[in-house]
Amino acid sequence: MTTAAPRSGLSRLSYETLDLYAPDRGPAAIDLSDNTNRWGMPPAAERALRDVPVESVTRYPELYAESLKQALAHYVGSSAGEIVTGCGSDDVLDSAIRAFGEPGEIVALPDPSFPMIPRFATMNGLRSVAVPLAADYALAADAMLAVDPRIVYICAPNNPTGTATALSVIEDVARRVNGVVIVDEAYAEFSDANALALTRRLENVLVVRTLSKAFGLAGLRVGYAVGAPRLVREVEKSRGPYKVGALAAAAAVAALRAGRDWVDTHVALAIANRERLCVELAGRGYGPVPSRTNFVFVPIAGADAIATGMRERGVAVRALAGITQVSDALRASAGSALRISVGPWPQLAIALDALDDARRACA
Ligand code: PMP
């Protein structure tokens, strides 16, 4: 019998390629870098955080966040049995990849897209294959299926491009794949379509959502997914118990029970400001990509230097470099782009001034 050579390091071999996630998160007077809600959070959530009874913190929270599931079910128009929650949608995505993929199997994802997905694949022993978007930032569905994935990840609308994927395309992929389709709808509230209806027709579609964006609760880390009961149960097994803290659950439930007014009002403001920002950017000669999210993607050469210049002027935006050149604009910018979150107009006006100044300084 042969024995395997002893391994030198202590961690899994695949972790050698993994580093800690390190986005540029230094303080800035105006932070438009992470697509959180720049208007704040629903007042009902603030009240719940102030009034939370001490005894709810000295005890463990609900095992699988049952009250939160009820409130979410009401919000999305499903039953609690079709919902799984987690510590941010990051946790839900990670748990889903672990639940549906055996080590060695393939997660197909668009390129460019949400950078945590390849990390979650590696963390769980799976392989990720990034498939470049087609013309007009459309999903290259056939090419994704051609890599024989067990999991297809579709970010709809997509981070960082802000572009949508037609429901018919998602449905087609779900019908053809031998596995699960994860539809990441972190930005669904800012879009005019979502895939919730597909989860009722197809047992292999999991829609993942978050309260970090439209609901303004990023610091509390509350995410969820909607899918067929059999599907979400697998994610719940993989996720484990007690993942949503008592404070987070209390604030999230209060925000959801308060109704849609605050969220709808601020989503409408974000959409109006997004469109106005695109007009302003286009007027300055930039090519903002039409967005269905609360951020705007702007291919531009030298984005790193421009973002650094903007930060010196107190404004943080996300600079992206080395993006696969899937459009003429990205070819012209050599794969460099800015991603600017949308917030109240006075903040965006300052950001535009900072962009003008930084651009001049870089010229
Ligand atoms: N999915 C996408 C597409 C995102 O952009 C983000 C946040 N940047 C997340 C998931 C994770 O959000 P959270 O863990 O805060 O719910």
mmCIF file of C-alpha atoms and ligand atoms in Angstrom:
data_model
loop_
_atom_site.group_PDB
_atom_site.id
_atom_site.type_symbol
_atom_site.label_atom_id
_atom_site.label_comp_id
_atom_site.label_asym_id
_atom_site.label_seq_id
_atom_site.Cartn_x
_atom_site.Cartn_y
_atom_site.Cartn_z
ATOM 1 C CA MET A 1 0.000 0.000 0.000
ATOM 2 C CA THR A 2 1.362 3.441 -0.911
ATOM 3 C CA THR A 3 0.886 6.309 1.465
ATOM 4 C CA ALA A 4 0.542 9.925 0.362
ATOM 5 C CA ALA A 5 3.549 12.135 0.995
ATOM 6 C CA PRO A 6 3.014 14.211 4.132
ATOM 7 C CA ARG A 7 1.881 17.751 3.440
ATOM 8 C CA SER A 8 4.095 20.556 4.649
ATOM 9 C CA GLY A 9 1.614 23.345 5.472
ATOM 10 C CA LEU A 10 -1.324 23.137 7.863
ATOM 11 C CA SER A 11 -4.060 24.538 5.616
ATOM 12 C CA ARG A 12 -5.828 23.034 2.622
ATOM 13 C CA LEU A 13 -3.643 23.230 -0.480
ATOM 14 C CA SER A 14 -6.263 25.267 -2.309
ATOM 15 C CA TYR A 15 -6.076 27.932 0.397
ATOM 16 C CA GLU A 16 -2.557 28.858 -0.713
ATOM 17 C CA THR A 17 -4.108 30.918 -3.491
ATOM 18 C CA LEU A 18 -6.552 32.548 -1.097
ATOM 19 C CA ASP A 19 -5.847 35.769 0.761
ATOM 20 C CA LEU A 20 -7.958 37.846 3.103
ATOM 21 C CA TYR A 21 -10.519 39.996 1.300
ATOM 22 C CA ALA A 22 -9.063 43.496 1.336
ATOM 23 C CA PRO A 23 -11.088 46.148 -0.457
ATOM 24 C CA ASP A 24 -9.860 49.709 -0.013
ATOM 25 C CA ARG A 25 -12.010 50.757 2.952
ATOM 26 C CA GLY A 26 -10.202 53.774 4.379
ATOM 27 C CA PRO A 27 -12.404 56.529 5.833
ATOM 28 C CA ALA A 28 -13.740 59.186 3.461
ATOM 29 C CA ALA A 29 -16.038 62.156 4.043
ATOM 30 C CA ILE A 30 -18.291 60.865 1.281
ATOM 31 C CA ASP A 31 -18.191 57.111 0.743
ATOM 32 C CA LEU A 32 -19.655 55.980 -2.576
ATOM 33 C CA SER A 33 -17.580 52.814 -2.750
ATOM 34 C CA ASP A 34 -19.717 49.959 -1.412
ATOM 35 C CA ASN A 35 -23.288 50.434 -2.706
ATOM 36 C CA THR A 36 -24.794 50.674 0.773
ATOM 37 C CA ASN A 37 -27.773 52.937 1.447
ATOM 38 C CA ARG A 38 -26.399 56.472 1.740
ATOM 39 C CA TRP A 39 -29.734 57.720 3.112
ATOM 40 C CA GLY A 40 -29.593 55.519 6.205
ATOM 41 C CA MET A 41 -32.051 52.882 7.412
ATOM 42 C CA PRO A 42 -35.800 52.698 8.030
ATOM 43 C CA PRO A 43 -36.716 54.547 11.287
ATOM 44 C CA ALA A 44 -38.468 51.406 12.540
ATOM 45 C CA ALA A 45 -35.124 49.570 12.464
ATOM 46 C CA GLU A 46 -33.441 52.364 14.420
ATOM 47 C CA ARG A 47 -36.179 52.230 17.056
ATOM 48 C CA ALA A 48 -35.873 48.447 17.320
ATOM 49 C CA LEU A 49 -32.118 48.738 17.881
ATOM 50 C CA ARG A 50 -32.632 51.263 20.687
ATOM 51 C CA ASP A 51 -35.454 49.334 22.346
ATOM 52 C CA VAL A 52 -34.164 45.778 22.109
ATOM 53 C CA PRO A 53 -34.745 44.047 25.494
ATOM 54 C CA VAL A 54 -31.537 43.062 27.280
ATOM 55 C CA GLU A 55 -32.740 39.492 27.814
ATOM 56 C CA SER A 56 -32.932 38.928 24.065
ATOM 57 C CA VAL A 57 -29.171 39.412 23.952
ATOM 58 C CA THR A 58 -28.266 37.281 26.975
ATOM 59 C CA ARG A 59 -29.992 34.279 25.360
ATOM 60 C CA TYR A 60 -29.276 32.650 21.978
ATOM 61 C CA PRO A 61 -31.279 33.960 19.057
ATOM 62 C CA GLU A 62 -33.811 31.805 17.206
ATOM 63 C CA LEU A 63 -32.142 28.737 15.699
ATOM 64 C CA TYR A 64 -33.000 29.457 12.072
ATOM 65 C CA ALA A 65 -34.393 33.002 12.463
ATOM 66 C CA GLU A 66 -38.020 31.895 12.255
ATOM 67 C CA SER A 67 -39.542 35.360 12.931
ATOM 68 C CA LEU A 68 -37.281 36.906 10.319
ATOM 69 C CA LYS A 69 -38.306 34.239 7.810
ATOM 70 C CA GLN A 70 -41.971 35.081 8.437
ATOM 71 C CA ALA A 71 -41.348 38.794 7.880
ATOM 72 C CA LEU A 72 -39.290 38.120 4.738
ATOM 73 C CA ALA A 73 -41.927 35.742 3.401
ATOM 74 C CA HIS A 74 -44.493 38.517 3.674
ATOM 75 C CA TYR A 75 -42.119 40.949 1.923
ATOM 76 C CA VAL A 76 -41.440 38.684 -1.062
ATOM 77 C CA GLY A 77 -44.890 37.077 -1.206
ATOM 78 C CA SER A 78 -43.844 33.518 -0.410
ATOM 79 C CA SER A 79 -44.093 31.184 2.572
ATOM 80 C CA ALA A 80 -41.518 30.941 5.377
ATOM 81 C CA GLY A 81 -40.695 27.414 4.185
ATOM 82 C CA GLU A 82 -39.304 28.909 0.985
ATOM 83 C CA ILE A 83 -36.809 31.134 2.837
ATOM 84 C CA VAL A 84 -33.361 30.655 4.329
ATOM 85 C CA THR A 85 -31.494 33.468 6.089
ATOM 86 C CA GLY A 86 -27.841 34.090 6.862
ATOM 87 C CA CYS A 87 -25.156 36.419 8.157
ATOM 88 C CA GLY A 88 -25.336 38.677 5.107
ATOM 89 C CA SER A 89 -25.999 37.307 1.658
ATOM 90 C CA ASP A 90 -22.288 36.449 1.566
ATOM 91 C CA ASP A 91 -23.048 33.727 4.107
ATOM 92 C CA VAL A 92 -26.053 32.525 2.125
ATOM 93 C CA LEU A 93 -24.016 32.354 -1.100
ATOM 94 C CA ASP A 94 -21.158 30.534 0.633
ATOM 95 C CA SER A 95 -23.571 28.068 2.254
ATOM 96 C CA ALA A 96 -25.378 27.469 -1.034
ATOM 97 C CA ILE A 97 -22.172 26.714 -2.918
ATOM 98 C CA ARG A 98 -21.183 24.276 -0.160
ATOM 99 C CA ALA A 99 -24.645 22.703 -0.180
ATOM 100 C CA PHE A 100 -24.942 22.125 -3.918
ATOM 101 C CA GLY A 101 -21.407 21.452 -5.109
ATOM 102 C CA GLU A 102 -19.158 18.491 -4.341
ATOM 103 C CA PRO A 103 -15.466 19.329 -3.995
ATOM 104 C CA GLY A 104 -13.957 19.504 -7.488
ATOM 105 C CA GLU A 105 -17.208 20.445 -9.211
ATOM 106 C CA ILE A 106 -17.533 23.644 -11.187
ATOM 107 C CA VAL A 107 -19.181 26.966 -10.389
ATOM 108 C CA ALA A 108 -19.667 28.997 -13.592
ATOM 109 C CA LEU A 109 -19.950 32.739 -13.147
ATOM 110 C CA PRO A 110 -19.927 35.747 -15.456
ATOM 111 C CA ASP A 111 -16.795 37.808 -15.938
ATOM 112 C CA PRO A 112 -16.793 40.488 -14.656
ATOM 113 C CA SER A 113 -19.023 39.837 -11.661
ATOM 114 C CA PHE A 114 -19.105 39.693 -7.865
ATOM 115 C CA PRO A 115 -15.534 38.859 -6.771
ATOM 116 C CA MET A 116 -16.564 36.855 -3.699
ATOM 117 C CA ILE A 117 -17.913 33.959 -5.774
ATOM 118 C CA PRO A 118 -14.556 32.483 -6.881
ATOM 119 C CA ARG A 119 -13.408 32.843 -3.266
ATOM 120 C CA PHE A 120 -16.438 30.960 -1.945
ATOM 121 C CA ALA A 121 -15.839 28.255 -4.564
ATOM 122 C CA THR A 122 -12.223 27.842 -3.450
ATOM 123 C CA MET A 123 -13.172 27.960 0.246
ATOM 124 C CA ASN A 124 -15.484 25.011 -0.375
ATOM 125 C CA GLY A 125 -13.132 22.988 -2.560
ATOM 126 C CA LEU A 126 -14.943 23.741 -5.820
ATOM 127 C CA ARG A 127 -13.478 25.181 -8.997
ATOM 128 C CA SER A 128 -14.780 28.424 -10.468
ATOM 129 C CA VAL A 129 -14.834 29.190 -14.169
ATOM 130 C CA ALA A 130 -15.385 32.848 -15.069
ATOM 131 C CA VAL A 131 -17.063 33.158 -18.468
ATOM 132 C CA PRO A 132 -16.733 36.580 -20.159
ATOM 133 C CA LEU A 133 -19.947 38.490 -20.757
ATOM 134 C CA ALA A 134 -21.021 38.810 -24.380
ATOM 135 C CA ALA A 135 -21.615 42.037 -26.326
ATOM 136 C CA ASP A 136 -23.685 44.648 -24.444
ATOM 137 C CA TYR A 137 -22.724 42.944 -21.171
ATOM 138 C CA ALA A 138 -25.231 40.148 -21.854
ATOM 139 C CA LEU A 139 -24.827 36.781 -20.114
ATOM 140 C CA ALA A 140 -22.957 34.289 -22.312
ATOM 141 C CA ALA A 141 -25.388 31.533 -21.357
ATOM 142 C CA ASP A 142 -24.261 28.852 -23.827
ATOM 143 C CA ALA A 143 -20.606 29.392 -22.969
ATOM 144 C CA MET A 144 -21.407 29.089 -19.258
ATOM 145 C CA LEU A 145 -23.267 25.825 -19.760
ATOM 146 C CA ALA A 146 -20.430 24.523 -21.938
ATOM 147 C CA VAL A 147 -18.065 24.374 -18.937
ATOM 148 C CA ASP A 148 -20.268 21.656 -17.406
ATOM 149 C CA PRO A 149 -21.111 23.527 -14.216
ATOM 150 C CA ARG A 150 -22.837 22.050 -11.188
ATOM 151 C CA ILE A 151 -23.700 25.594 -10.100
ATOM 152 C CA VAL A 152 -24.350 28.580 -12.344
ATOM 153 C CA TYR A 153 -24.066 31.927 -10.583
ATOM 154 C CA ILE A 154 -25.923 34.817 -12.201
ATOM 155 C CA CYS A 155 -25.743 38.252 -10.617
ATOM 156 C CA ALA A 156 -28.913 40.033 -11.723
ATOM 157 C CA PRO A 157 -28.447 42.949 -12.013
ATOM 158 C CA ASN A 158 -24.726 42.376 -12.226
ATOM 159 C CA ASN A 159 -22.107 43.889 -9.950
ATOM 160 C CA PRO A 160 -20.001 45.736 -11.195
ATOM 161 C CA THR A 161 -21.580 46.445 -14.596
ATOM 162 C CA GLY A 162 -25.080 47.254 -13.254
ATOM 163 C CA THR A 163 -26.646 45.453 -16.211
ATOM 164 C CA ALA A 164 -29.662 43.141 -16.174
ATOM 165 C CA THR A 165 -30.173 39.600 -17.458
ATOM 166 C CA ALA A 166 -33.495 38.750 -19.123
ATOM 167 C CA LEU A 167 -35.631 36.328 -17.113
ATOM 168 C CA SER A 168 -36.020 34.156 -20.203
ATOM 169 C CA VAL A 169 -32.232 33.670 -20.264
ATOM 170 C CA ILE A 170 -32.135 32.699 -16.574
ATOM 171 C CA GLU A 171 -35.011 30.274 -17.086
ATOM 172 C CA ASP A 172 -33.315 28.744 -20.122
ATOM 173 C CA VAL A 173 -30.082 28.195 -18.169
ATOM 174 C CA ALA A 174 -32.014 26.660 -15.258
ATOM 175 C CA ARG A 175 -33.816 24.237 -17.561
ATOM 176 C CA ARG A 176 -30.591 23.132 -19.236
ATOM 177 C CA VAL A 177 -28.102 22.915 -16.359
ATOM 178 C CA ASN A 178 -27.504 19.693 -14.473
ATOM 179 C CA GLY A 179 -27.475 21.430 -11.124
ATOM 180 C CA VAL A 180 -28.519 24.666 -9.452
ATOM 181 C CA VAL A 181 -28.777 28.266 -10.633
ATOM 182 C CA ILE A 182 -28.020 30.877 -7.987
ATOM 183 C CA VAL A 183 -29.495 34.246 -8.927
ATOM 184 C CA ASP A 184 -27.876 36.964 -6.821
ATOM 185 C CA GLU A 185 -30.438 39.763 -6.516
ATOM 186 C CA ALA A 186 -28.572 41.994 -4.063
ATOM 187 C CA TYR A 187 -29.784 44.970 -6.126
ATOM 188 C CA ALA A 188 -33.264 43.700 -7.057
ATOM 189 C CA GLU A 189 -35.098 46.625 -5.453
ATOM 190 C CA PHE A 190 -33.405 49.049 -7.874
ATOM 191 C CA SER A 191 -34.318 46.959 -10.913
ATOM 192 C CA ASP A 192 -37.593 46.477 -12.760
ATOM 193 C CA ALA A 193 -37.493 42.669 -12.781
ATOM 194 C CA ASN A 194 -36.701 39.789 -10.470
ATOM 195 C CA ALA A 195 -36.593 36.016 -10.648
ATOM 196 C CA LEU A 196 -38.850 35.220 -7.677
ATOM 197 C CA ALA A 197 -41.530 33.746 -9.958
ATOM 198 C CA LEU A 198 -38.948 31.305 -11.356
ATOM 199 C CA THR A 199 -38.344 29.851 -7.885
ATOM 200 C CA ARG A 200 -41.963 28.700 -7.852
ATOM 201 C CA ARG A 201 -41.740 27.056 -11.277
ATOM 202 C CA LEU A 202 -38.277 25.535 -11.072
ATOM 203 C CA GLU A 203 -36.880 23.499 -8.180
ATOM 204 C CA ASN A 204 -33.275 24.371 -9.030
ATOM 205 C CA VAL A 205 -33.429 28.177 -8.862
ATOM 206 C CA LEU A 206 -32.278 29.921 -5.684
ATOM 207 C CA VAL A 207 -32.731 33.701 -5.496
ATOM 208 C CA VAL A 208 -30.334 35.308 -3.011
ATOM 209 C CA ARG A 209 -31.113 38.720 -1.511
ATOM 210 C CA THR A 210 -29.790 41.089 1.135
ATOM 211 C CA LEU A 211 -30.931 43.805 3.539
ATOM 212 C CA SER A 212 -27.548 45.540 3.074
ATOM 213 C CA LYS A 213 -28.537 47.693 0.112
ATOM 214 C CA ALA A 214 -32.127 48.998 -0.234
ATOM 215 C CA PHE A 215 -32.810 48.405 3.489
ATOM 216 C CA GLY A 216 -29.634 50.111 4.676
ATOM 217 C CA LEU A 217 -28.688 47.406 7.205
ATOM 218 C CA ALA A 218 -25.250 46.342 5.903
ATOM 219 C CA GLY A 219 -23.641 46.516 9.350
ATOM 220 C CA LEU A 220 -26.153 44.071 10.796
ATOM 221 C CA ARG A 221 -25.340 41.391 8.188
ATOM 222 C CA VAL A 222 -28.730 40.021 7.147
ATOM 223 C CA GLY A 223 -29.137 38.076 3.915
ATOM 224 C CA TYR A 224 -31.662 35.537 2.701
ATOM 225 C CA ALA A 225 -32.601 33.297 -0.167
ATOM 226 C CA VAL A 226 -35.884 32.220 -1.700
ATOM 227 C CA GLY A 227 -36.387 28.864 -3.367
ATOM 228 C CA ALA A 228 -38.271 25.606 -3.320
ATOM 229 C CA PRO A 229 -38.531 24.240 0.261
ATOM 230 C CA ARG A 230 -36.271 21.283 -0.589
ATOM 231 C CA LEU A 231 -33.626 23.618 -1.957
ATOM 232 C CA VAL A 232 -33.568 26.133 0.898
ATOM 233 C CA ARG A 233 -33.474 23.304 3.432
ATOM 234 C CA GLU A 234 -30.162 22.155 1.968
ATOM 235 C CA VAL A 235 -28.754 25.676 2.304
ATOM 236 C CA GLU A 236 -29.987 25.823 5.877
ATOM 237 C CA LYS A 237 -28.211 22.538 6.700
ATOM 238 C CA SER A 238 -25.004 23.875 5.226
ATOM 239 C CA ARG A 239 -25.377 27.248 6.960
ATOM 240 C CA GLY A 240 -25.913 25.876 10.444
ATOM 241 C CA PRO A 241 -27.913 27.300 13.390
ATOM 242 C CA TYR A 242 -27.770 30.703 15.128
ATOM 243 C CA LYS A 243 -26.302 32.628 12.167
ATOM 244 C CA VAL A 244 -28.461 35.747 12.496
ATOM 245 C CA GLY A 245 -27.799 37.604 15.761
ATOM 246 C CA ALA A 246 -30.668 38.756 17.977
ATOM 247 C CA LEU A 247 -30.063 42.487 17.377
ATOM 248 C CA ALA A 248 -29.835 42.014 13.627
ATOM 249 C CA ALA A 249 -32.994 39.921 13.543
ATOM 250 C CA ALA A 250 -34.927 42.422 15.693
ATOM 251 C CA ALA A 251 -34.007 45.388 13.488
ATOM 252 C CA ALA A 252 -34.614 43.481 10.272
ATOM 253 C CA VAL A 253 -38.028 42.255 11.409
ATOM 254 C CA ALA A 254 -39.001 45.784 12.486
ATOM 255 C CA ALA A 255 -37.893 47.225 9.133
ATOM 256 C CA LEU A 256 -39.836 44.594 7.205
ATOM 257 C CA ARG A 257 -42.977 44.875 9.337
ATOM 258 C CA ALA A 258 -42.992 48.667 8.952
ATOM 259 C CA GLY A 259 -44.090 48.229 5.353
ATOM 260 C CA ARG A 260 -42.504 49.367 2.127
ATOM 261 C CA ASP A 261 -42.832 53.164 2.384
ATOM 262 C CA TRP A 262 -39.319 54.058 3.528
ATOM 263 C CA VAL A 263 -37.630 51.569 1.229
ATOM 264 C CA ASP A 264 -39.762 52.474 -1.799
ATOM 265 C CA THR A 265 -39.225 56.202 -1.274
ATOM 266 C CA HIS A 266 -35.460 55.844 -1.063
ATOM 267 C CA VAL A 267 -35.243 53.378 -3.922
ATOM 268 C CA ALA A 268 -37.119 55.908 -6.071
ATOM 269 C CA LEU A 269 -34.675 58.629 -5.005
ATOM 270 C CA ALA A 270 -31.719 56.374 -5.805
ATOM 271 C CA ILE A 271 -33.100 55.585 -9.250
ATOM 272 C CA ALA A 272 -33.760 59.271 -10.020
ATOM 273 C CA ASN A 273 -30.253 60.230 -8.874
ATOM 274 C CA ARG A 274 -28.728 57.320 -10.774
ATOM 275 C CA GLU A 275 -30.277 58.556 -14.008
ATOM 276 C CA ARG A 276 -29.231 62.142 -13.265
ATOM 277 C CA LEU A 277 -25.685 60.990 -12.512
ATOM 278 C CA CYS A 278 -25.565 59.144 -15.842
ATOM 279 C CA VAL A 279 -26.696 62.297 -17.670
ATOM 280 C CA GLU A 280 -24.049 64.384 -15.889
ATOM 281 C CA LEU A 281 -21.334 61.830 -16.654
ATOM 282 C CA ALA A 282 -22.352 61.535 -20.304
ATOM 283 C CA GLY A 283 -22.358 65.349 -20.549
ATOM 284 C CA ARG A 284 -18.709 65.293 -19.432
ATOM 285 C CA GLY A 285 -17.815 62.814 -22.176
ATOM 286 C CA TYR A 286 -17.777 59.627 -20.071
ATOM 287 C CA GLY A 287 -19.649 56.483 -21.086
ATOM 288 C CA PRO A 288 -21.666 55.370 -18.029
ATOM 289 C CA VAL A 289 -23.272 51.994 -18.634
ATOM 290 C CA PRO A 290 -27.093 52.138 -18.194
ATOM 291 C CA SER A 291 -27.671 50.719 -14.709
ATOM 292 C CA ARG A 292 -30.422 48.755 -12.959
ATOM 293 C CA THR A 293 -28.750 49.111 -9.551
ATOM 294 C CA ASN A 294 -27.785 51.788 -7.028
ATOM 295 C CA PHE A 295 -24.385 52.301 -8.658
ATOM 296 C CA VAL A 296 -23.002 53.354 -12.004
ATOM 297 C CA PHE A 297 -20.201 51.596 -13.895
ATOM 298 C CA VAL A 298 -17.954 53.924 -15.895
ATOM 299 C CA PRO A 299 -15.204 52.440 -18.075
ATOM 300 C CA ILE A 300 -12.337 54.935 -17.922
ATOM 301 C CA ALA A 301 -8.584 54.663 -18.445
ATOM 302 C CA GLY A 302 -6.469 55.113 -15.313
ATOM 303 C CA ALA A 303 -9.356 54.572 -12.868
ATOM 304 C CA ASP A 304 -6.935 53.814 -10.011
ATOM 305 C CA ALA A 305 -5.226 57.195 -10.218
ATOM 306 C CA ILE A 306 -8.539 58.997 -10.626
ATOM 307 C CA ALA A 307 -10.044 57.238 -7.596
ATOM 308 C CA THR A 308 -6.938 58.118 -5.571
ATOM 309 C CA GLY A 309 -7.340 61.746 -6.636
ATOM 310 C CA MET A 310 -11.021 61.698 -5.674
ATOM 311 C CA ARG A 311 -10.200 60.221 -2.294
ATOM 312 C CA GLU A 312 -7.689 63.033 -1.683
ATOM 313 C CA ARG A 313 -10.688 65.295 -2.225
ATOM 314 C CA GLY A 314 -12.744 63.347 0.344
ATOM 315 C CA VAL A 315 -14.752 61.086 -1.984
ATOM 316 C CA ALA A 316 -14.362 57.290 -2.073
ATOM 317 C CA VAL A 317 -15.443 55.382 -5.180
ATOM 318 C CA ARG A 318 -14.417 51.885 -6.301
ATOM 319 C CA ALA A 319 -11.647 51.641 -8.895
ATOM 320 C CA LEU A 320 -11.512 48.422 -10.902
ATOM 321 C CA ALA A 321 -8.463 47.421 -12.927
ATOM 322 C CA GLY A 322 -7.695 44.457 -15.158
ATOM 323 C CA ILE A 323 -11.346 43.815 -16.036
ATOM 324 C CA THR A 324 -11.763 41.407 -18.931
ATOM 325 C CA GLN A 325 -12.339 43.613 -21.968
ATOM 326 C CA VAL A 326 -15.840 42.506 -22.912
ATOM 327 C CA SER A 327 -16.962 45.792 -24.511
ATOM 328 C CA ASP A 328 -15.547 48.470 -26.794
ATOM 329 C CA ALA A 329 -15.530 50.869 -23.850
ATOM 330 C CA LEU A 330 -13.505 48.442 -21.716
ATOM 331 C CA ARG A 331 -11.118 47.810 -24.609
ATOM 332 C CA ALA A 332 -10.654 51.578 -24.947
ATOM 333 C CA SER A 333 -10.003 51.916 -21.195
ATOM 334 C CA ALA A 334 -7.688 48.866 -21.129
ATOM 335 C CA GLY A 335 -10.043 47.137 -18.676
ATOM 336 C CA SER A 336 -10.191 49.966 -16.163
ATOM 337 C CA ALA A 337 -13.395 51.422 -14.683
ATOM 338 C CA LEU A 338 -14.933 53.335 -11.806
ATOM 339 C CA ARG A 339 -17.967 52.122 -9.902
ATOM 340 C CA ILE A 340 -19.796 54.973 -8.215
ATOM 341 C CA SER A 341 -22.555 54.280 -5.679
ATOM 342 C CA VAL A 342 -25.620 56.481 -5.863
ATOM 343 C CA GLY A 343 -26.574 58.594 -2.844
ATOM 344 C CA PRO A 344 -28.260 61.921 -2.038
ATOM 345 C CA TRP A 345 -27.660 64.454 -4.801
ATOM 346 C CA PRO A 346 -25.455 66.845 -2.755
ATOM 347 C CA GLN A 347 -23.009 63.941 -2.289
ATOM 348 C CA LEU A 348 -23.066 63.124 -5.986
ATOM 349 C CA ALA A 349 -22.530 66.777 -6.909
ATOM 350 C CA ILE A 350 -19.402 66.824 -4.707
ATOM 351 C CA ALA A 351 -18.307 63.513 -6.266
ATOM 352 C CA LEU A 352 -18.660 64.968 -9.771
ATOM 353 C CA ASP A 353 -16.548 67.994 -8.785
ATOM 354 C CA ALA A 354 -13.953 65.652 -7.276
ATOM 355 C CA LEU A 355 -13.976 63.596 -10.478
ATOM 356 C CA ASP A 356 -13.463 66.735 -12.605
ATOM 357 C CA ASP A 357 -10.581 67.891 -10.408
ATOM 358 C CA ALA A 358 -8.949 64.444 -10.201
ATOM 359 C CA ARG A 359 -9.202 64.020 -13.957
ATOM 360 C CA ARG A 360 -7.576 67.396 -14.557
ATOM 361 C CA ALA A 361 -4.809 66.537 -12.105
ATOM 362 C CA CYS A 362 -4.197 63.185 -13.875
ATOM 363 C CA ALA A 363 -4.159 64.708 -17.394
HETATM 364 N N1 PMP B 1 -23.919 40.040 -3.816
HETATM 365 C C1 PMP B 1 -23.565 41.145 -4.462
HETATM 366 C C2 PMP B 1 -23.757 41.202 -5.933
HETATM 367 C C3 PMP B 1 -23.007 42.236 -3.783
HETATM 368 O O1 PMP B 1 -22.643 43.320 -4.466
HETATM 369 C C4 PMP B 1 -22.847 42.152 -2.389
HETATM 370 C C5 PMP B 1 -22.268 43.283 -1.569
HETATM 371 N N2 PMP B 1 -21.263 43.975 -2.097
HETATM 372 C C6 PMP B 1 -23.225 40.976 -1.751
HETATM 373 C C7 PMP B 1 -23.775 39.946 -2.488
HETATM 374 C C8 PMP B 1 -23.025 40.756 -0.291
HETATM 375 O O2 PMP B 1 -23.866 41.505 0.462
HETATM 376 P P1 PMP B 1 -24.134 41.200 1.998
HETATM 377 O O3 PMP B 1 -23.224 40.103 2.437
HETATM 378 O O4 PMP B 1 -23.871 42.490 2.691
HETATM 379 O O5 PMP B 1 -25.565 40.796 2.066
#
